[in-house]
Amino acid sequence: MTIKCTNKVALIGTGFVGSSYAFALLNQGIAHELVLIDMNKDKADGDARDLSHGLAFASPMKIHAGDYSDCQDADLVVITAGANQKPGETRLDLVEKNIKIFKGIVDEVMASGFNGIFLVATNPVDILTYATWKFSGLPKERVIGSGTILDTARLRYLVGEHFDIDTRNIHAYIMGEHGDTEFPVWSHTTIGASHLSELIDMENEDIQNKLDEIFLNVRDAAYHIIERKGATYYGIAMGLARITRAIFNNENSILTVSSLLQGEYGQDDVYIGVPAIINREGVRKVVELPLNEKERQQFEHSSGTLKKVMENAFS
Ligand code: NAD
């Protein structure tokens, strides 16, 4: 892909997540042009007007509502359209509804002549990213899901709170499905440059219980928020903005995204949350961490769960 001097994002779905992402892009001055597309055209148009009124306080950016033909010269198409979880619903419960919606959306985007990168956030994100890769025919490097970027951010926040250390100094990953089978990679967690096992006795039962409690709060965070306010959107919006920045700035940053595995971690033909190097080309490389036995089993279980749902969804 040749590097252009404009960074254009086409955002499909301007609901809670999409509009929060648009606001994050504007606040952080990440893109030069943002097109908002939604089947509710008034919502997209209203958001474009509202966001544009912040331009006096932000970096220059062209913001407008549009349609699929606007994807033709977009560098990045971000999809946040589709149904969201209702209280008590799992992410996997959304699969059938959202695959149908995605077939329509991705076909329309590709019909525009789009040849950039897809970034998917709609749930179940790993399966819908796989669907986007299949429906679009684009190389796997250019179809990315938000994966466990949000779960990883939640983990870093909670570990930081526990140790009273800046979240940004916590280096820890959640891997696997963005959903109930995800898992924390404690074997590769560092605070600053110190490995967690140098700071605490990981075999101590009380400490084990505390780490388990932190992880459960990460895994179930969406349920807790949805019970309280109906949807989650600010955290994921910041995560999507972070991935967008890594792409547009050609950063080669390591972020936990949903990426296609073709042999990595012993898995094949599945999109799942893994650390990956992100740059202007999309996914440069999946980072393969040597997992311990427990984590390896958790990865296999998570991957197997996604594959089972996909077998039914795509049959
Ligand atoms: P929402 O209902 O507020 O917004 C969805 C938007 O999609 C609406 O504006 C709707 O009009 C639009 N839409 C639906 N079908 C469409 C179509 N065919 N074409 C164009 N637009 C269409 O929902 P939300 O709270 O913004 O959530 C969106 C998705 O993001 C959900 O699937 C949710 O589960 C997911 N989500 C993902 C993460 C993550 O970490 N990946 C976090 C939070 C939410």
Short mmCIF file of C-alpha atoms and ligand atoms in Angstrom, two decimals:
data_model
loop_
_atom_site.label_atom_id
_atom_site.label_comp_id
_atom_site.label_asym_id
_atom_site.label_seq_id
_atom_site.Cartn_x
_atom_site.Cartn_y
_atom_site.Cartn_z
CA MET A 1 0.00 0.00 0.00
CA THR A 2 1.38 3.47 -0.86
CA ILE A 3 1.46 6.07 1.88
CA LYS A 4 -0.86 9.05 1.24
CA CYS A 5 -0.76 12.35 3.08
CA THR A 6 -4.43 12.30 4.05
CA ASN A 7 -5.76 9.94 6.66
CA LYS A 8 -9.40 9.24 5.88
CA VAL A 9 -11.65 7.17 8.12
CA ALA A 10 -15.09 5.92 7.08
CA LEU A 11 -17.04 4.99 10.18
CA ILE A 12 -20.01 2.66 9.77
CA GLY A 13 -22.37 2.77 12.72
CA THR A 14 -22.73 6.00 14.67
CA GLY A 15 -24.38 4.58 17.78
CA PHE A 16 -22.86 4.76 21.25
CA VAL A 17 -19.53 3.18 20.26
CA GLY A 18 -19.21 4.83 16.84
CA SER A 19 -20.01 8.37 17.97
CA SER A 20 -17.68 8.05 20.99
CA TYR A 21 -14.90 6.88 18.65
CA ALA A 22 -15.59 9.84 16.34
CA PHE A 23 -15.31 12.18 19.34
CA ALA A 24 -12.01 10.52 20.36
CA LEU A 25 -10.61 10.97 16.83
CA LEU A 26 -11.56 14.64 16.87
CA ASN A 27 -10.15 15.24 20.35
CA GLN A 28 -6.87 13.52 19.56
CA GLY A 29 -6.50 14.94 16.03
CA ILE A 30 -5.85 11.50 14.57
CA ALA A 31 -7.54 11.72 11.12
CA HIS A 32 -7.82 14.39 8.43
CA GLU A 33 -11.22 13.28 7.15
CA LEU A 34 -14.04 11.40 8.83
CA VAL A 35 -17.16 10.17 7.02
CA LEU A 36 -20.06 8.98 9.15
CA ILE A 37 -22.31 6.29 7.70
CA ASP A 38 -25.33 4.78 9.43
CA MET A 39 -28.63 3.32 8.27
CA ASN A 40 -30.12 6.02 10.49
CA LYS A 41 -29.00 8.86 8.19
CA ASP A 42 -30.30 11.56 10.52
CA LYS A 43 -28.16 10.25 13.37
CA ALA A 44 -25.04 10.28 11.17
CA ASP A 45 -25.86 13.75 9.89
CA GLY A 46 -26.63 15.05 13.39
CA ASP A 47 -23.37 13.66 14.71
CA ALA A 48 -21.38 15.17 11.82
CA ARG A 49 -22.85 18.60 12.54
CA ASP A 50 -22.37 18.31 16.31
CA LEU A 51 -18.75 17.10 16.01
CA SER A 52 -17.93 19.82 13.45
CA HIS A 53 -18.88 22.45 16.01
CA GLY A 54 -15.90 21.28 18.08
CA LEU A 55 -13.45 22.01 15.24
CA ALA A 56 -12.71 25.48 16.58
CA PHE A 57 -11.10 23.72 19.54
CA ALA A 58 -9.39 20.85 17.68
CA SER A 59 -7.01 20.11 14.80
CA PRO A 60 -8.33 20.62 11.25
CA MET A 61 -10.49 17.71 10.11
CA LYS A 62 -13.20 17.32 7.48
CA ILE A 63 -16.26 15.70 9.07
CA HIS A 64 -19.36 14.80 7.11
CA ALA A 65 -22.15 12.24 6.84
CA GLY A 66 -21.96 10.09 3.74
CA ASP A 67 -22.74 6.79 2.08
CA TYR A 68 -20.82 3.71 1.00
CA SER A 69 -19.39 5.40 -2.12
CA ASP A 70 -17.32 7.52 0.31
CA CYS A 71 -15.37 4.39 1.33
CA GLN A 72 -13.68 4.25 -2.08
CA ASP A 73 -10.65 6.33 -1.06
CA ALA A 74 -10.82 5.70 2.71
CA ASP A 75 -7.63 4.46 4.35
CA LEU A 76 -9.56 2.85 7.16
CA VAL A 77 -13.14 1.59 7.42
CA VAL A 78 -14.19 1.14 11.02
CA ILE A 79 -17.32 -0.92 11.66
CA THR A 80 -19.24 -0.36 14.88
CA ALA A 81 -22.69 -1.03 13.37
CA GLY A 82 -25.01 -3.75 14.53
CA ALA A 83 -26.85 -5.02 17.56
CA ASN A 84 -25.33 -4.60 21.02
CA GLN A 85 -25.68 -6.79 24.15
CA LYS A 86 -28.87 -6.47 26.16
CA PRO A 87 -28.62 -7.12 29.93
CA GLY A 88 -27.89 -10.85 30.44
CA GLU A 89 -26.94 -11.46 26.79
CA THR A 90 -23.44 -12.76 25.94
CA ARG A 91 -21.48 -11.38 23.02
CA LEU A 92 -21.80 -14.73 21.24
CA ASP A 93 -25.61 -14.40 21.39
CA LEU A 94 -25.34 -11.59 18.82
CA VAL A 95 -23.66 -13.68 16.15
CA GLU A 96 -26.51 -14.46 13.76
CA LYS A 97 -28.02 -10.98 13.67
CA ASN A 98 -24.68 -9.29 13.17
CA ILE A 99 -23.26 -11.67 10.53
CA LYS A 100 -26.27 -10.85 8.32
CA ILE A 101 -25.76 -7.13 8.89
CA PHE A 102 -22.04 -7.52 8.10
CA LYS A 103 -22.60 -9.32 4.80
CA GLY A 104 -24.60 -6.29 3.61
CA ILE A 105 -22.11 -3.74 4.95
CA VAL A 106 -18.89 -5.38 3.73
CA ASP A 107 -20.34 -6.05 0.26
CA GLU A 108 -21.30 -2.37 -0.04
CA VAL A 109 -17.88 -1.18 1.15
CA MET A 110 -16.05 -3.44 -1.33
CA ALA A 111 -18.38 -2.40 -4.17
CA SER A 112 -17.10 1.17 -3.65
CA GLY A 113 -13.60 0.06 -4.70
CA PHE A 114 -12.25 0.28 -1.12
CA ASN A 115 -8.69 -1.03 -0.80
CA GLY A 116 -7.61 -0.01 2.70
CA ILE A 117 -7.78 -1.52 6.17
CA PHE A 118 -10.88 -2.73 8.02
CA LEU A 119 -11.11 -2.30 11.79
CA VAL A 120 -14.06 -4.11 13.39
CA ALA A 121 -15.51 -3.54 16.87
CA THR A 122 -19.03 -5.00 16.59
CA ASN A 123 -19.60 -8.10 18.74
CA PRO A 124 -18.87 -10.91 18.75
CA VAL A 125 -15.82 -9.11 17.44
CA ASP A 126 -13.56 -12.09 16.71
CA ILE A 127 -16.21 -13.82 14.60
CA LEU A 128 -17.30 -10.66 12.81
CA THR A 129 -13.68 -9.83 11.98
CA TYR A 130 -13.34 -13.30 10.46
CA ALA A 131 -16.57 -12.66 8.52
CA THR A 132 -15.20 -9.32 7.28
CA TRP A 133 -12.01 -11.02 6.10
CA LYS A 134 -14.00 -13.71 4.26
CA PHE A 135 -16.60 -11.34 2.76
CA SER A 136 -14.04 -8.71 1.69
CA GLY A 137 -11.35 -10.98 0.20
CA LEU A 138 -8.70 -8.56 1.54
CA PRO A 139 -5.39 -9.89 2.86
CA LYS A 140 -5.55 -10.92 6.53
CA GLU A 141 -3.09 -8.17 7.51
CA ARG A 142 -5.65 -5.56 6.47
CA VAL A 143 -8.60 -6.91 8.46
CA ILE A 144 -8.23 -6.26 12.18
CA GLY A 145 -10.61 -6.65 15.09
CA SER A 146 -10.45 -4.63 18.30
CA GLY A 147 -10.02 -8.03 20.01
CA THR A 148 -8.90 -7.78 23.62
CA ILE A 149 -7.57 -4.21 23.43
CA LEU A 150 -10.30 -3.05 25.83
CA ASP A 151 -9.95 -6.04 28.16
CA THR A 152 -6.19 -5.45 28.27
CA ALA A 153 -6.79 -1.79 29.13
CA ARG A 154 -9.19 -2.85 31.90
CA LEU A 155 -6.59 -5.27 33.28
CA ARG A 156 -3.84 -2.64 33.22
CA TYR A 157 -6.14 -0.19 35.00
CA LEU A 158 -7.12 -2.62 37.76
CA VAL A 159 -3.56 -3.91 38.31
CA GLY A 160 -2.39 -0.28 38.44
CA GLU A 161 -5.05 0.53 41.02
CA HIS A 162 -4.06 -2.48 43.12
CA PHE A 163 -0.33 -1.58 43.18
CA ASP A 164 -0.98 2.18 43.12
CA ILE A 165 1.16 2.53 39.98
CA ASP A 166 0.35 4.47 36.80
CA THR A 167 -1.69 2.25 34.44
CA ARG A 168 0.74 3.07 31.63
CA ASN A 169 3.56 1.32 33.53
CA ILE A 170 1.57 -1.91 33.75
CA HIS A 171 2.44 -4.26 30.89
CA ALA A 172 -0.08 -7.05 30.89
CA TYR A 173 -2.24 -8.76 28.30
CA ILE A 174 -5.65 -10.33 28.11
CA MET A 175 -5.64 -12.82 25.25
CA GLY A 176 -8.25 -15.03 23.58
CA GLU A 177 -11.88 -14.35 22.71
CA HIS A 178 -13.19 -10.88 23.53
CA GLY A 179 -15.72 -12.58 25.76
CA ASP A 180 -16.25 -15.14 28.48
CA THR A 181 -13.29 -17.44 27.60
CA GLU A 182 -10.61 -14.72 27.56
CA PHE A 183 -7.69 -15.10 30.00
CA PRO A 184 -4.93 -13.03 31.66
CA VAL A 185 -1.31 -13.73 30.73
CA TRP A 186 0.16 -13.39 34.22
CA SER A 187 3.33 -15.20 33.10
CA HIS A 188 4.25 -12.13 31.00
CA THR A 189 3.10 -9.31 33.26
CA THR A 190 5.57 -6.60 34.24
CA ILE A 191 5.27 -3.44 36.31
CA GLY A 192 7.87 -1.10 34.92
CA ALA A 193 10.68 -3.52 34.15
CA SER A 194 9.97 -5.83 37.12
CA HIS A 195 8.23 -9.11 36.49
CA LEU A 196 5.13 -9.61 38.64
CA SER A 197 6.70 -12.72 40.20
CA GLU A 198 9.60 -10.60 41.46
CA LEU A 199 7.19 -8.28 43.27
CA ILE A 200 4.71 -10.72 44.79
CA ASP A 201 4.66 -14.36 45.77
CA MET A 202 2.48 -15.73 42.98
CA GLU A 203 2.10 -19.07 44.82
CA ASN A 204 0.55 -17.40 47.90
CA GLU A 205 -3.15 -18.26 48.10
CA ASP A 206 -4.33 -14.79 49.14
CA ILE A 207 -2.39 -13.22 46.29
CA GLN A 208 -3.74 -15.81 43.85
CA ASN A 209 -7.27 -14.94 45.03
CA LYS A 210 -6.61 -11.23 44.52
CA LEU A 211 -5.30 -11.80 40.97
CA ASP A 212 -8.35 -13.98 40.23
CA GLU A 213 -10.64 -11.25 41.54
CA ILE A 214 -8.94 -8.65 39.34
CA PHE A 215 -9.33 -10.89 36.29
CA LEU A 216 -13.02 -11.60 37.01
CA ASN A 217 -13.66 -7.87 37.21
CA VAL A 218 -12.01 -7.49 33.80
CA ARG A 219 -13.86 -10.38 32.20
CA ASP A 220 -17.24 -9.30 33.55
CA ALA A 221 -16.73 -5.54 33.21
CA ALA A 222 -19.14 -5.21 30.27
CA TYR A 223 -21.91 -7.00 32.22
CA HIS A 224 -21.37 -4.67 35.19
CA ILE A 225 -21.50 -1.56 33.01
CA ILE A 226 -24.45 -2.72 30.89
CA GLU A 227 -26.45 -3.43 34.09
CA ARG A 228 -25.77 0.14 35.20
CA LYS A 229 -26.00 2.24 32.03
CA GLY A 230 -27.16 -0.02 29.20
CA ALA A 231 -24.00 -0.05 27.05
CA THR A 232 -20.21 0.37 27.16
CA TYR A 233 -18.57 2.81 24.77
CA TYR A 234 -15.92 5.24 26.08
CA GLY A 235 -13.26 2.60 26.79
CA ILE A 236 -13.63 0.84 23.44
CA ALA A 237 -13.76 4.19 21.64
CA MET A 238 -10.36 5.08 23.14
CA GLY A 239 -9.05 1.63 22.17
CA LEU A 240 -10.20 2.07 18.57
CA ALA A 241 -8.60 5.51 18.47
CA ARG A 242 -5.37 3.95 19.78
CA ILE A 243 -5.35 1.35 16.98
CA THR A 244 -6.15 4.06 14.41
CA ARG A 245 -3.19 6.12 15.64
CA ALA A 246 -0.87 3.10 15.45
CA ILE A 247 -1.94 2.54 11.82
CA PHE A 248 -1.85 6.15 10.61
CA ASN A 249 1.46 6.95 12.34
CA ASN A 250 3.05 3.69 11.15
CA GLU A 251 3.96 3.08 14.80
CA ASN A 252 4.85 -0.63 14.91
CA SER A 253 3.11 -0.66 18.30
CA ILE A 254 2.26 -3.91 20.03
CA LEU A 255 -1.46 -4.01 20.79
CA THR A 256 -3.79 -6.88 21.62
CA VAL A 257 -6.08 -7.07 18.59
CA SER A 258 -8.05 -9.79 16.88
CA SER A 259 -5.86 -11.20 14.16
CA LEU A 260 -6.05 -14.26 11.92
CA LEU A 261 -3.91 -17.13 13.16
CA GLN A 262 -2.33 -19.40 10.61
CA GLY A 263 -0.20 -21.67 12.77
CA GLU A 264 0.69 -19.17 15.52
CA TYR A 265 -0.04 -20.52 19.00
CA GLY A 266 -0.77 -23.86 17.30
CA GLN A 267 -4.07 -22.47 15.95
CA ASP A 268 -5.38 -22.13 12.45
CA ASP A 269 -8.20 -20.29 10.66
CA VAL A 270 -9.44 -18.33 13.65
CA TYR A 271 -9.48 -14.60 14.47
CA ILE A 272 -8.70 -14.15 18.17
CA GLY A 273 -7.12 -11.62 20.56
CA VAL A 274 -3.31 -11.77 20.49
CA PRO A 275 -0.51 -9.23 20.81
CA ALA A 276 0.38 -8.02 17.33
CA ILE A 277 2.63 -5.37 15.79
CA ILE A 278 0.45 -2.71 14.16
CA ASN A 279 1.64 -0.29 11.51
CA ARG A 280 0.47 1.42 8.31
CA GLU A 281 0.10 -1.95 6.61
CA GLY A 282 -2.21 -3.24 9.38
CA VAL A 283 -0.93 -6.30 11.26
CA ARG A 284 2.82 -6.60 10.59
CA LYS A 285 3.19 -9.71 12.72
CA VAL A 286 1.50 -11.67 15.49
CA VAL A 287 3.73 -11.76 18.57
CA GLU A 288 4.06 -15.34 19.82
CA LEU A 289 4.61 -15.41 23.59
CA PRO A 290 5.77 -18.62 25.21
CA LEU A 291 2.66 -19.30 27.32
CA ASN A 292 2.76 -21.52 30.40
CA GLU A 293 0.77 -24.75 30.42
CA LYS A 294 -2.34 -23.26 32.07
CA GLU A 295 -2.40 -20.31 29.64
CA ARG A 296 -1.84 -22.62 26.68
CA GLN A 297 -4.88 -24.67 27.71
CA GLN A 298 -6.94 -21.51 28.21
CA PHE A 299 -5.94 -20.33 24.73
CA GLU A 300 -6.96 -23.64 23.21
CA HIS A 301 -10.30 -23.57 25.02
CA SER A 302 -10.99 -20.00 23.90
CA SER A 303 -10.05 -20.72 20.31
CA GLY A 304 -12.13 -23.92 20.34
CA THR A 305 -15.16 -22.01 21.63
CA LEU A 306 -14.91 -19.48 18.81
CA LYS A 307 -14.48 -22.20 16.21
CA LYS A 308 -17.56 -24.05 17.44
CA VAL A 309 -19.70 -20.92 17.17
CA MET A 310 -18.25 -20.22 13.72
CA GLU A 311 -19.03 -23.72 12.46
CA ASN A 312 -22.72 -23.11 13.19
CA ALA A 313 -22.73 -19.49 12.10
CA PHE A 314 -21.14 -20.10 8.70
CA SER A 315 -22.83 -23.43 7.90
P1 NAD B 1 -25.88 1.15 19.09
O1 NAD B 1 -27.18 0.43 18.97
O2 NAD B 1 -25.79 2.39 19.91
O3 NAD B 1 -25.33 1.52 17.63
C1 NAD B 1 -25.39 0.66 16.55
C2 NAD B 1 -25.55 1.52 15.31
O4 NAD B 1 -25.48 0.66 14.19
C3 NAD B 1 -26.88 2.26 15.25
O5 NAD B 1 -26.67 3.64 15.04
C4 NAD B 1 -27.60 1.60 14.06
O6 NAD B 1 -28.43 2.50 13.35
C5 NAD B 1 -26.40 1.15 13.22
N1 NAD B 1 -26.71 0.07 12.30
C6 NAD B 1 -27.34 -1.10 12.56
N2 NAD B 1 -27.41 -1.83 11.43
C7 NAD B 1 -26.80 -1.14 10.45
C8 NAD B 1 -26.56 -1.36 9.08
N3 NAD B 1 -26.96 -2.48 8.47
N4 NAD B 1 -25.92 -0.40 8.38
C9 NAD B 1 -25.51 0.74 8.97
N5 NAD B 1 -25.71 1.02 10.26
C10 NAD B 1 -26.36 0.09 10.99
O7 NAD B 1 -24.82 0.06 19.61
P2 NAD B 1 -23.39 0.36 20.30
O8 NAD B 1 -23.59 0.41 21.77
O9 NAD B 1 -22.75 1.48 19.59
O10 NAD B 1 -22.63 -1.01 19.97
C11 NAD B 1 -22.22 -1.32 18.66
C12 NAD B 1 -21.49 -2.64 18.65
O11 NAD B 1 -20.24 -2.51 19.33
C13 NAD B 1 -22.25 -3.77 19.38
O12 NAD B 1 -22.11 -4.98 18.66
C14 NAD B 1 -21.51 -3.86 20.70
O13 NAD B 1 -21.65 -5.14 21.31
C15 NAD B 1 -20.11 -3.59 20.24
N6 NAD B 1 -19.15 -3.25 21.28
C16 NAD B 1 -17.92 -3.77 21.14
C17 NAD B 1 -16.96 -3.56 22.10
C18 NAD B 1 -15.58 -4.16 21.92
O14 NAD B 1 -14.75 -4.18 22.85
N7 NAD B 1 -15.30 -4.70 20.74
C19 NAD B 1 -17.24 -2.76 23.22
C20 NAD B 1 -18.52 -2.21 23.33
C21 NAD B 1 -19.47 -2.48 22.37
#
